[in-house]
mmCIF file with all atom_site columns, C-alpha atoms in Angstrom:
data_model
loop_
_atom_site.group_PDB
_atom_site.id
_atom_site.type_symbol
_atom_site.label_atom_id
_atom_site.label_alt_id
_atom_site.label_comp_id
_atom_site.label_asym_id
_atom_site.label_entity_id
_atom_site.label_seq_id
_atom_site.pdbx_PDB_ins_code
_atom_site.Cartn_x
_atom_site.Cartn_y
_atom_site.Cartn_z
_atom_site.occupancy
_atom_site.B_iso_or_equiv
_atom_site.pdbx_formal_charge
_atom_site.auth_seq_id
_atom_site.auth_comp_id
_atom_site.auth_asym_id
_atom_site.auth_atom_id
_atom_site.pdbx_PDB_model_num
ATOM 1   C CA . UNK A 1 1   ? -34.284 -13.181 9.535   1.00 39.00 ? 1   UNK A CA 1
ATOM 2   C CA . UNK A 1 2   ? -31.619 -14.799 6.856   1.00 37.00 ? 2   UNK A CA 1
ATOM 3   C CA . UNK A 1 3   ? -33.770 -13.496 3.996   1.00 37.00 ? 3   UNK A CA 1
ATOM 4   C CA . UNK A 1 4   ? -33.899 -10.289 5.729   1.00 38.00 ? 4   UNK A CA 1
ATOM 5   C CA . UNK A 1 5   ? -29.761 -9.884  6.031   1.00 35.00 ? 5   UNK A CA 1
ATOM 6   C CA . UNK A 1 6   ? -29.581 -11.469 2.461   1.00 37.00 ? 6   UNK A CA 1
ATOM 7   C CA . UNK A 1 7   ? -31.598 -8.666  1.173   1.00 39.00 ? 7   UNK A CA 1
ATOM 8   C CA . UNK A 1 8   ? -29.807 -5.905  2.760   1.00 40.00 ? 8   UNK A CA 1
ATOM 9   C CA . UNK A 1 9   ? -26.321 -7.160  2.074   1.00 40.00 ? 9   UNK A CA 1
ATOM 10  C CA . UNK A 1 10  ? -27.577 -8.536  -1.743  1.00 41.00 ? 10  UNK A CA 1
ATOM 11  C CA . UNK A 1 11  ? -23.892 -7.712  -3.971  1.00 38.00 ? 11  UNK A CA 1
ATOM 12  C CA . UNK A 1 12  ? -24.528 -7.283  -7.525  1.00 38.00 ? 12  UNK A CA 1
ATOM 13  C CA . UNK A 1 13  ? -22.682 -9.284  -9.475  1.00 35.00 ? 13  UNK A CA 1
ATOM 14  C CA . UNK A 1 14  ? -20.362 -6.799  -10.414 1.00 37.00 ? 14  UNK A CA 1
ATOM 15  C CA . UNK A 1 15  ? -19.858 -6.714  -6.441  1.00 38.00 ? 15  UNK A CA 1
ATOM 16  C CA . UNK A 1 16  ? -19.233 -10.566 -6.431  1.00 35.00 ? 16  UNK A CA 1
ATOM 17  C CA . UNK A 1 17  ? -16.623 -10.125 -9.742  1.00 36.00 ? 17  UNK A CA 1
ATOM 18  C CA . UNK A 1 18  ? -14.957 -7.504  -7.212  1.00 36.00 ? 18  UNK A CA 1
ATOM 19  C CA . UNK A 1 19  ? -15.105 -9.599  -4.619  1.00 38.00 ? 19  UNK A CA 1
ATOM 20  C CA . UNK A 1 20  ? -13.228 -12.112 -6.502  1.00 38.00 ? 20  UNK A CA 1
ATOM 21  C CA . UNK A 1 21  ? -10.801 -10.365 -7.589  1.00 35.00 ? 21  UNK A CA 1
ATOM 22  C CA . UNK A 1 22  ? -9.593  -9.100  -4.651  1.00 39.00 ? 22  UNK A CA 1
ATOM 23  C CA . UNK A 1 23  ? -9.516  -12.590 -3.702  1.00 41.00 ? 23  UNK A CA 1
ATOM 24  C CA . UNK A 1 24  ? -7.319  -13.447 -6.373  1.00 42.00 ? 24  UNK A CA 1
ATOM 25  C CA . UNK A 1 25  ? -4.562  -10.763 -5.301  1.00 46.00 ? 25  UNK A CA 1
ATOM 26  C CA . UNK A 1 26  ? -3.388  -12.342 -2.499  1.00 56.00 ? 26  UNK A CA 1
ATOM 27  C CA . UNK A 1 27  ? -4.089  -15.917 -2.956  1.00 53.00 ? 27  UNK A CA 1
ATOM 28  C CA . UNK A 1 28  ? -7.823  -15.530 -1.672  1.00 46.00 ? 28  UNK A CA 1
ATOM 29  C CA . UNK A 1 29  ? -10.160 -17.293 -4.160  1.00 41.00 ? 29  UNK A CA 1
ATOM 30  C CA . UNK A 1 30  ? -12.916 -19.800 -3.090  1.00 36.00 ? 30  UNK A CA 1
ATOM 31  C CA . UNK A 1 31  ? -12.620 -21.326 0.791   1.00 37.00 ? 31  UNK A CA 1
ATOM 32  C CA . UNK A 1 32  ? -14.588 -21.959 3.971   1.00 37.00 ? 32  UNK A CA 1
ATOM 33  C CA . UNK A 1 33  ? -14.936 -18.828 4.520   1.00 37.00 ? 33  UNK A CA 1
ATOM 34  C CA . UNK A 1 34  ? -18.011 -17.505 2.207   1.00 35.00 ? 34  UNK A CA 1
ATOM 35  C CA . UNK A 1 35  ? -20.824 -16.308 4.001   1.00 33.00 ? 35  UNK A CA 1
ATOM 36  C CA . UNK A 1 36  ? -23.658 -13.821 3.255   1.00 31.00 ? 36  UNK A CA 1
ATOM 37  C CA . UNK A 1 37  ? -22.924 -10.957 5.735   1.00 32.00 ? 37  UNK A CA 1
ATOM 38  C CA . UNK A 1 38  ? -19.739 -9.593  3.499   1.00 33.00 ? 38  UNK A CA 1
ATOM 39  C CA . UNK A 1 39  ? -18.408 -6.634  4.076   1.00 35.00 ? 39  UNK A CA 1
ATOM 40  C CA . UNK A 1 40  ? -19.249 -3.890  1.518   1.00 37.00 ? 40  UNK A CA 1
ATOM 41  C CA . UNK A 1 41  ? -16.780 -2.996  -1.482  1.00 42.00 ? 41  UNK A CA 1
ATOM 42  C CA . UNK A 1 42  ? -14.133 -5.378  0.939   1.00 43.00 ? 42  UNK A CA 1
ATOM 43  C CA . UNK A 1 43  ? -13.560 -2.751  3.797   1.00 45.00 ? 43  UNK A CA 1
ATOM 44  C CA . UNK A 1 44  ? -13.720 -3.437  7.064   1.00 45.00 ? 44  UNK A CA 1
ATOM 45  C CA . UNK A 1 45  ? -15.033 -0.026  8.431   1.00 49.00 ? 45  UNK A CA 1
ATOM 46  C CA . UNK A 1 46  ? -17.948 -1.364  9.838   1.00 50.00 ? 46  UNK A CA 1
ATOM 47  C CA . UNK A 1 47  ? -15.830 -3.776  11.931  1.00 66.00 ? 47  UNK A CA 1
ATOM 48  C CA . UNK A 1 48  ? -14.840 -2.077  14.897  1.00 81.00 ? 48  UNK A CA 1
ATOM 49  C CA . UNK A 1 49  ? -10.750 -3.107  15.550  1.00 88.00 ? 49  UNK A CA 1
ATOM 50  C CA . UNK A 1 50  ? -8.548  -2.586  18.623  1.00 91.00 ? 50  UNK A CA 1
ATOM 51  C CA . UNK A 1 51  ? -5.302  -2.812  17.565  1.00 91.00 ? 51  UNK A CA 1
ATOM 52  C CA . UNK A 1 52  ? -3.843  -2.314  21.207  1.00 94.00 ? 52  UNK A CA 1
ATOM 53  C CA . UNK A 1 53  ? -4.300  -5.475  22.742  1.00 97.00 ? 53  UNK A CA 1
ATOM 54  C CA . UNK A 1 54  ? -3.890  -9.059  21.876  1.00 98.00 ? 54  UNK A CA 1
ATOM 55  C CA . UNK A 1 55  ? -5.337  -11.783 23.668  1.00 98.00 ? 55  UNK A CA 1
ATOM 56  C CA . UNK A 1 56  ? -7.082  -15.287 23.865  1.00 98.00 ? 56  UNK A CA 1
ATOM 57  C CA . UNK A 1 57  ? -10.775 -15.227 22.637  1.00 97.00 ? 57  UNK A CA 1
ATOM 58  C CA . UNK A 1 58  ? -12.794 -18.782 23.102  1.00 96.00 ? 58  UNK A CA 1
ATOM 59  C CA . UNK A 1 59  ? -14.202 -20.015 19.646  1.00 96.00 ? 59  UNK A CA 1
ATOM 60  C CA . UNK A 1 60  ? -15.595 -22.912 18.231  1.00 95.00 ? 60  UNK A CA 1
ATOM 61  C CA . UNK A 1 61  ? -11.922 -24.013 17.618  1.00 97.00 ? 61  UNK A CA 1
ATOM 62  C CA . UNK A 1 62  ? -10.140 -23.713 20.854  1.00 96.00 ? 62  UNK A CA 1
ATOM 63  C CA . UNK A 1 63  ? -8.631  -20.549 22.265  1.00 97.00 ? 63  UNK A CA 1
ATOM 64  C CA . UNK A 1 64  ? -7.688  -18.434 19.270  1.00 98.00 ? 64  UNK A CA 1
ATOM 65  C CA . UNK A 1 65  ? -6.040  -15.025 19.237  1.00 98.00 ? 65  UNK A CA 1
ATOM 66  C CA . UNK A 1 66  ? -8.253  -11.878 18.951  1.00 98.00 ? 66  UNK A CA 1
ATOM 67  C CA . UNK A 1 67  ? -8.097  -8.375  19.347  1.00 97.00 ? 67  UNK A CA 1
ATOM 68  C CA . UNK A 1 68  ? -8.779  -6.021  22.368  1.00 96.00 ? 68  UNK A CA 1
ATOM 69  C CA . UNK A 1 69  ? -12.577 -6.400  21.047  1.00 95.00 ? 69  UNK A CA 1
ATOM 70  C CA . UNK A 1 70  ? -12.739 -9.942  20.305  1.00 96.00 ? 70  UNK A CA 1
ATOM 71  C CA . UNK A 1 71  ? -12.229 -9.630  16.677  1.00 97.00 ? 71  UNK A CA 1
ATOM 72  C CA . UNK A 1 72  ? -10.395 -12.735 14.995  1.00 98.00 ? 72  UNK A CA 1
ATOM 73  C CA . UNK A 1 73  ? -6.630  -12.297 14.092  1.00 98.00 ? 73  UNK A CA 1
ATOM 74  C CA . UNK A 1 74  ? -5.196  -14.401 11.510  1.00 98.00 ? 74  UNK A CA 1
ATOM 75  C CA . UNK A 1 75  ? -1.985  -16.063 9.634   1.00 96.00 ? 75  UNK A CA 1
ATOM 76  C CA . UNK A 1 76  ? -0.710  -15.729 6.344   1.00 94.00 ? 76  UNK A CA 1
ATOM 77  C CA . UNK A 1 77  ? 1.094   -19.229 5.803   1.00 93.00 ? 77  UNK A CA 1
ATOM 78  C CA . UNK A 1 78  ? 3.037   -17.881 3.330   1.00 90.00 ? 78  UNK A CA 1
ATOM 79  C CA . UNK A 1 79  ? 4.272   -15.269 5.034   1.00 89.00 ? 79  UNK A CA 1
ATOM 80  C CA . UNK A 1 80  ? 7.967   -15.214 5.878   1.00 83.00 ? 80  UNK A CA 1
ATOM 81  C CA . UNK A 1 81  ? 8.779   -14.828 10.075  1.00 85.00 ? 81  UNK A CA 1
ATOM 82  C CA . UNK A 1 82  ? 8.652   -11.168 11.454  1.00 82.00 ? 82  UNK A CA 1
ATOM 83  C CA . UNK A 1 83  ? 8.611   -10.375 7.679   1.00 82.00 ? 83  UNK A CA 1
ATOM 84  C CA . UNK A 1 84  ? 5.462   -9.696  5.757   1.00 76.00 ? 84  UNK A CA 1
ATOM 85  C CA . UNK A 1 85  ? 6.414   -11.323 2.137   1.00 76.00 ? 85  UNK A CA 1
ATOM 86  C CA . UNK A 1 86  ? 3.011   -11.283 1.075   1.00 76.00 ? 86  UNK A CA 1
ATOM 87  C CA . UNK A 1 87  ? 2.049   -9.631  -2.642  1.00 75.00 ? 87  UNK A CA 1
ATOM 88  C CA . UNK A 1 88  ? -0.904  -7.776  -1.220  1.00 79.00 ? 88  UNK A CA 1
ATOM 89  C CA . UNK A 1 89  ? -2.415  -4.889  -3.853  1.00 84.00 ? 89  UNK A CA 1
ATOM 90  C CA . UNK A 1 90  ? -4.721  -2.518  -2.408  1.00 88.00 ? 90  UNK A CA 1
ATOM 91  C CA . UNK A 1 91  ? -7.929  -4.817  -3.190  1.00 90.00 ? 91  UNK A CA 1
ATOM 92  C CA . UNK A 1 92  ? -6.158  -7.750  -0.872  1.00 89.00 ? 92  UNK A CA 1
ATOM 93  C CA . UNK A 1 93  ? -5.284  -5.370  2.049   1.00 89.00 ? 93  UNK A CA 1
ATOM 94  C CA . UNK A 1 94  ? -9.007  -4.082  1.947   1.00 94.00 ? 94  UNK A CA 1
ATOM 95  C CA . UNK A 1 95  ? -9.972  -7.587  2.398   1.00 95.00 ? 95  UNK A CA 1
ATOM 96  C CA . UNK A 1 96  ? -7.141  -8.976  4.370   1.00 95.00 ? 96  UNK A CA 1
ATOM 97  C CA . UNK A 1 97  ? -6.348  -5.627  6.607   1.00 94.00 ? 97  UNK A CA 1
ATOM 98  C CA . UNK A 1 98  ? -3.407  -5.795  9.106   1.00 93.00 ? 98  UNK A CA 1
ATOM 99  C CA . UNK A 1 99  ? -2.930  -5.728  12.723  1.00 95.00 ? 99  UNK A CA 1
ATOM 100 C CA . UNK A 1 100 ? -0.416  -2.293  12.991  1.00 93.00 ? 100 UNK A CA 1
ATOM 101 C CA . UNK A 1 101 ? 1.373   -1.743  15.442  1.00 92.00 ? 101 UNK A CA 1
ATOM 102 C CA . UNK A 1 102 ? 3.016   -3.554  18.689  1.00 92.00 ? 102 UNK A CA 1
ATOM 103 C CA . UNK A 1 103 ? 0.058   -4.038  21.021  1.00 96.00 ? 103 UNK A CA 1
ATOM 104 C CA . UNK A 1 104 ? 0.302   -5.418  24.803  1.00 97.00 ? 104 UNK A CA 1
ATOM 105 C CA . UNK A 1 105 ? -0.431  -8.480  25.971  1.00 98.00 ? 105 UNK A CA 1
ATOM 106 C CA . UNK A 1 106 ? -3.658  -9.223  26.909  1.00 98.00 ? 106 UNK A CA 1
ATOM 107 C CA . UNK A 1 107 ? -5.131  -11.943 29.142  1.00 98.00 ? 107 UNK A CA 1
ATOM 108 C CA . UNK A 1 108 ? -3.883  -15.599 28.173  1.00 98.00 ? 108 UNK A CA 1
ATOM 109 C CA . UNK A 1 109 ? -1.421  -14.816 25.460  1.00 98.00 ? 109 UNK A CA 1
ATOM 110 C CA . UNK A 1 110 ? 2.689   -14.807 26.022  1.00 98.00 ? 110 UNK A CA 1
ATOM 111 C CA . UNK A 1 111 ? 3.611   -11.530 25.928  1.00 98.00 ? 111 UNK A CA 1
ATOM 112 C CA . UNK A 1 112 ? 7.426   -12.714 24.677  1.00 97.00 ? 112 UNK A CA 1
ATOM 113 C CA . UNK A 1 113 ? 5.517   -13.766 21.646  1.00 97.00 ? 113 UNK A CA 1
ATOM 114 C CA . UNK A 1 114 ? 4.663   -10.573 20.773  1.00 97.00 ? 114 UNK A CA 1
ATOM 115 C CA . UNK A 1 115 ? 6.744   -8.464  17.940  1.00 94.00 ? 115 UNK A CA 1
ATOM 116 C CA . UNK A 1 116 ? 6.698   -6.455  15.001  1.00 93.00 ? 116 UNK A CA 1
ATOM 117 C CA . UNK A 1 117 ? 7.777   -6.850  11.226  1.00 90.00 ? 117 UNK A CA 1
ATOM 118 C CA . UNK A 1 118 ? 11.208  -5.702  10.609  1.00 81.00 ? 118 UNK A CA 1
ATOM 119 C CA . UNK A 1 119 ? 11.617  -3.480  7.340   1.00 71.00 ? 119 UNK A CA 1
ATOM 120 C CA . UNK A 1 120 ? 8.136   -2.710  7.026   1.00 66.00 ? 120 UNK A CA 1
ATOM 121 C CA . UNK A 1 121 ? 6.846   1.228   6.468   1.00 74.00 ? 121 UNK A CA 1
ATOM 122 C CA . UNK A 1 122 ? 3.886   0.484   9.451   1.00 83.00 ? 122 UNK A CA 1
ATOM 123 C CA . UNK A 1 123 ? 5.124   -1.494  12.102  1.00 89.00 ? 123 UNK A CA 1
ATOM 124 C CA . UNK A 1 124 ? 3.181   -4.886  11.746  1.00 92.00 ? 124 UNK A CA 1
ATOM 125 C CA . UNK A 1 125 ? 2.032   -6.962  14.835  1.00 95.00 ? 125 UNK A CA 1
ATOM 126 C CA . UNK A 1 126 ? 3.159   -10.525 15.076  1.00 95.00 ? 126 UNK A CA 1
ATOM 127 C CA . UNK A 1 127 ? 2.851   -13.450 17.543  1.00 97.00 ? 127 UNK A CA 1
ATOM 128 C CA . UNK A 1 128 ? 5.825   -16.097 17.386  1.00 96.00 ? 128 UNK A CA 1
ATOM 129 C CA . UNK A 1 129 ? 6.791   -14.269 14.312  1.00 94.00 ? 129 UNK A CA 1
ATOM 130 C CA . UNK A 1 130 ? 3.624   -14.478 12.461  1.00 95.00 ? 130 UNK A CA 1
ATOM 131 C CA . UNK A 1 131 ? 2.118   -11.136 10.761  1.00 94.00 ? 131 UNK A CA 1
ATOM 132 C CA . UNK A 1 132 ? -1.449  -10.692 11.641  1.00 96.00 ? 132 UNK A CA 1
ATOM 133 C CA . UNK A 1 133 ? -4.061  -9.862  9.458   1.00 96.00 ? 133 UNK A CA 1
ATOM 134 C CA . UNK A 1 134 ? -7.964  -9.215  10.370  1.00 97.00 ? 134 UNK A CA 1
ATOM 135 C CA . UNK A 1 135 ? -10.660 -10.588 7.715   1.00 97.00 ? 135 UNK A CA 1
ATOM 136 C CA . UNK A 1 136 ? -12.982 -7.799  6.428   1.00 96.00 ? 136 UNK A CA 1
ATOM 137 C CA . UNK A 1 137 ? -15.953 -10.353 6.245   1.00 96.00 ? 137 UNK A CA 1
ATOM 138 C CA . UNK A 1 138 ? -15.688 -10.869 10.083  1.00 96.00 ? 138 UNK A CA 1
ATOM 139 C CA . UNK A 1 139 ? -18.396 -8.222  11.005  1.00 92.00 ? 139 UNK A CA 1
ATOM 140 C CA . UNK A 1 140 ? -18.455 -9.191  14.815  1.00 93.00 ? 140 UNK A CA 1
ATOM 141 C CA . UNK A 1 141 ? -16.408 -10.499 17.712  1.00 94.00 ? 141 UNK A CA 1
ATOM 142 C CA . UNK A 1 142 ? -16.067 -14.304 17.679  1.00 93.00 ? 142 UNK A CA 1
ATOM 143 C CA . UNK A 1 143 ? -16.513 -14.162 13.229  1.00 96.00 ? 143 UNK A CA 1
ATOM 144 C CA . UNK A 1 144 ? -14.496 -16.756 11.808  1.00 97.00 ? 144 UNK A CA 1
ATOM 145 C CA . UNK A 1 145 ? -15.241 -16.290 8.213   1.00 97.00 ? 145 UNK A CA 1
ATOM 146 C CA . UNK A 1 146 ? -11.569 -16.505 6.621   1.00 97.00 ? 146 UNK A CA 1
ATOM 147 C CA . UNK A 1 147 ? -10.398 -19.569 8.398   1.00 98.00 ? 147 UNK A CA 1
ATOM 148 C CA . UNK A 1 148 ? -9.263  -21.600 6.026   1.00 97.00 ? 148 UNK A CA 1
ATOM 149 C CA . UNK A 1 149 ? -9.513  -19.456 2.961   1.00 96.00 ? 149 UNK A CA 1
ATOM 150 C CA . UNK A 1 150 ? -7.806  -21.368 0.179   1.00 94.00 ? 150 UNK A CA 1
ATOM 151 C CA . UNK A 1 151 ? -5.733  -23.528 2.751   1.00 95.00 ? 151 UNK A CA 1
ATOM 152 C CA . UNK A 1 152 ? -3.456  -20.390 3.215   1.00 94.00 ? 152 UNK A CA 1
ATOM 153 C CA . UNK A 1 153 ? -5.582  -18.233 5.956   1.00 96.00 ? 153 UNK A CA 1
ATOM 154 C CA . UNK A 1 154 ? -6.037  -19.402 9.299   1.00 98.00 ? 154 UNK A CA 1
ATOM 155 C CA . UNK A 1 155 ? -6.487  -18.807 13.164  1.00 98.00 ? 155 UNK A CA 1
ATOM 156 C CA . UNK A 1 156 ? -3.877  -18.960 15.906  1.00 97.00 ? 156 UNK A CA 1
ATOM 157 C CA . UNK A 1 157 ? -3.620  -20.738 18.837  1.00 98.00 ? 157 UNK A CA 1
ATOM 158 C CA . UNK A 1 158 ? -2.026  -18.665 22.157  1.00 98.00 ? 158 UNK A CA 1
ATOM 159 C CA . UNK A 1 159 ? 1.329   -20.708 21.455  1.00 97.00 ? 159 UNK A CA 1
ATOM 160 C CA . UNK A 1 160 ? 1.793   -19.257 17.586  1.00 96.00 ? 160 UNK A CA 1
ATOM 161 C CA . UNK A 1 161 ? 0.714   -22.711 15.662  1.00 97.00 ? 161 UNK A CA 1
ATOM 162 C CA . UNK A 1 162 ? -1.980  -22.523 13.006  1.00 97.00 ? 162 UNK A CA 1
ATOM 163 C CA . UNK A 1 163 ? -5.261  -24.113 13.833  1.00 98.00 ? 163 UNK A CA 1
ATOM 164 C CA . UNK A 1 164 ? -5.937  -25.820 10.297  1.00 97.00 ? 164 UNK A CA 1
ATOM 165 C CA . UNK A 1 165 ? -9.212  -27.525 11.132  1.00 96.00 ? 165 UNK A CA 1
ATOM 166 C CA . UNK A 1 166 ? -12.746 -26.369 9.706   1.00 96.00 ? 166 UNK A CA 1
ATOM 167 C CA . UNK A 1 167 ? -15.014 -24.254 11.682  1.00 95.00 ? 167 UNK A CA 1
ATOM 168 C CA . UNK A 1 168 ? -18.130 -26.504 12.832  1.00 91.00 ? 168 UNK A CA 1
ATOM 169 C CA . UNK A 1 169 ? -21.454 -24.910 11.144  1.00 83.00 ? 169 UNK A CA 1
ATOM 170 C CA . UNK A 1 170 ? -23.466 -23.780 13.670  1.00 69.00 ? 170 UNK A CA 1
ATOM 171 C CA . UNK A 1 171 ? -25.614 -21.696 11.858  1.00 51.00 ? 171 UNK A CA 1
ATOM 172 C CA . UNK A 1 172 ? -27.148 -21.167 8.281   1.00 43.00 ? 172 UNK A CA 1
ATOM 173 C CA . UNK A 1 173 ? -23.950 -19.528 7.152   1.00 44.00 ? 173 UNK A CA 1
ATOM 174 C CA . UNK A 1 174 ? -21.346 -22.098 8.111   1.00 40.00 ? 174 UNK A CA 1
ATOM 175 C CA . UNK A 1 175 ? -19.871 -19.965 10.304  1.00 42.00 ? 175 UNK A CA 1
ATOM 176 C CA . UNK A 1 176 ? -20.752 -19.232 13.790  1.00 42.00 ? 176 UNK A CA 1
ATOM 177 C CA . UNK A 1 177 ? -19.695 -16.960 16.831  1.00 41.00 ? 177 UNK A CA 1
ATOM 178 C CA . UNK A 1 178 ? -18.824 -17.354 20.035  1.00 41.00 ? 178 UNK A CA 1
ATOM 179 C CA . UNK A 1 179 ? -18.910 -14.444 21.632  1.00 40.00 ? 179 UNK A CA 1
ATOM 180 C CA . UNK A 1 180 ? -16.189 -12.849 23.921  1.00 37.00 ? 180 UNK A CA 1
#
């Protein structure tokens, strides 16, 4: 079965110099968050995303917050509170997509956490003042493939802190799902 979804998602490496790059436009370069099921030419189509809701999802480390179908929301570190300040070209938002909008409050999250970016075109959701951003290489509910990218990308707990540990491997591809 790995050989099998190696073969079908196989990147040239003109795909892989792409990949990179894109990487390299908003601070993305190598991290913990490789794996072999990439999305193609970094968008996250295939995902399916439900910006409406945000909520507690169980994963491998601790309740995180996720989407209204499970998919993983993440941090920019370097982003500035209620303000997205990050130098994203059109490569990096491919990869690093964000949450739009201001969505409820789904089960075990704070709904007084919830906001928006101020000065921004597209509203942008935030929890305790964080910016969220989905990971094009998370292809299912419960992916964690960008945690930790380059010690700037990570998962939320439900009270707005970073989780900085490393996902435990629990699978060929370092990464593993928990389902929601």
């Amino acid at each position: 079965m790995r050989r099998e979804i190696m073969g079908r998602s196989g990147i040239t490496v003109a795909g892989f110099a792409i990949a990179a790059l894109a990487l390299a436009g908003c601070g993305g370069g190598s991290g913990s968050g490789s794996g072999a099921g990439g999305a193609q030419k970094g968008s996250p189509a295939a995902a399916v995303m439900d910006t409406s809701t945000i909520k507690a999802g169980h994963s491998k480390l601790g309740d995180i917050l996720v989407d209204g179908k499970g998919r993983t929301l993440y941090l920019f570190t370097e982003d500035g509170k209620n303000t997205n300040s990050m130098n994203c070209d059109a490569a990096c938002l491919k990869l690093w997509p964000r949450m739009e909008g201001k969505p409820h409050a789904g089960s075990g999250v704070d709904a007084g956490l919830i906001g928006t970016t101020k000065g921004a075109v597209k509203a942008q959701a935030t929890y305790a003042g964080h910016p969220l951003y989905y990971y094009a290489k998370d292809r299912a509910a419960g992916d964690l493939k960008g945690q930790g990218i380059d010690k700037i990308w990570y998962v939320m707990n439900t009270k707005g802190a970073a989780i900085k540990k490393a996902v435990p491997a629990s699978n060929g591809y370092g990464n593993g799902s928990s389902g929601y």
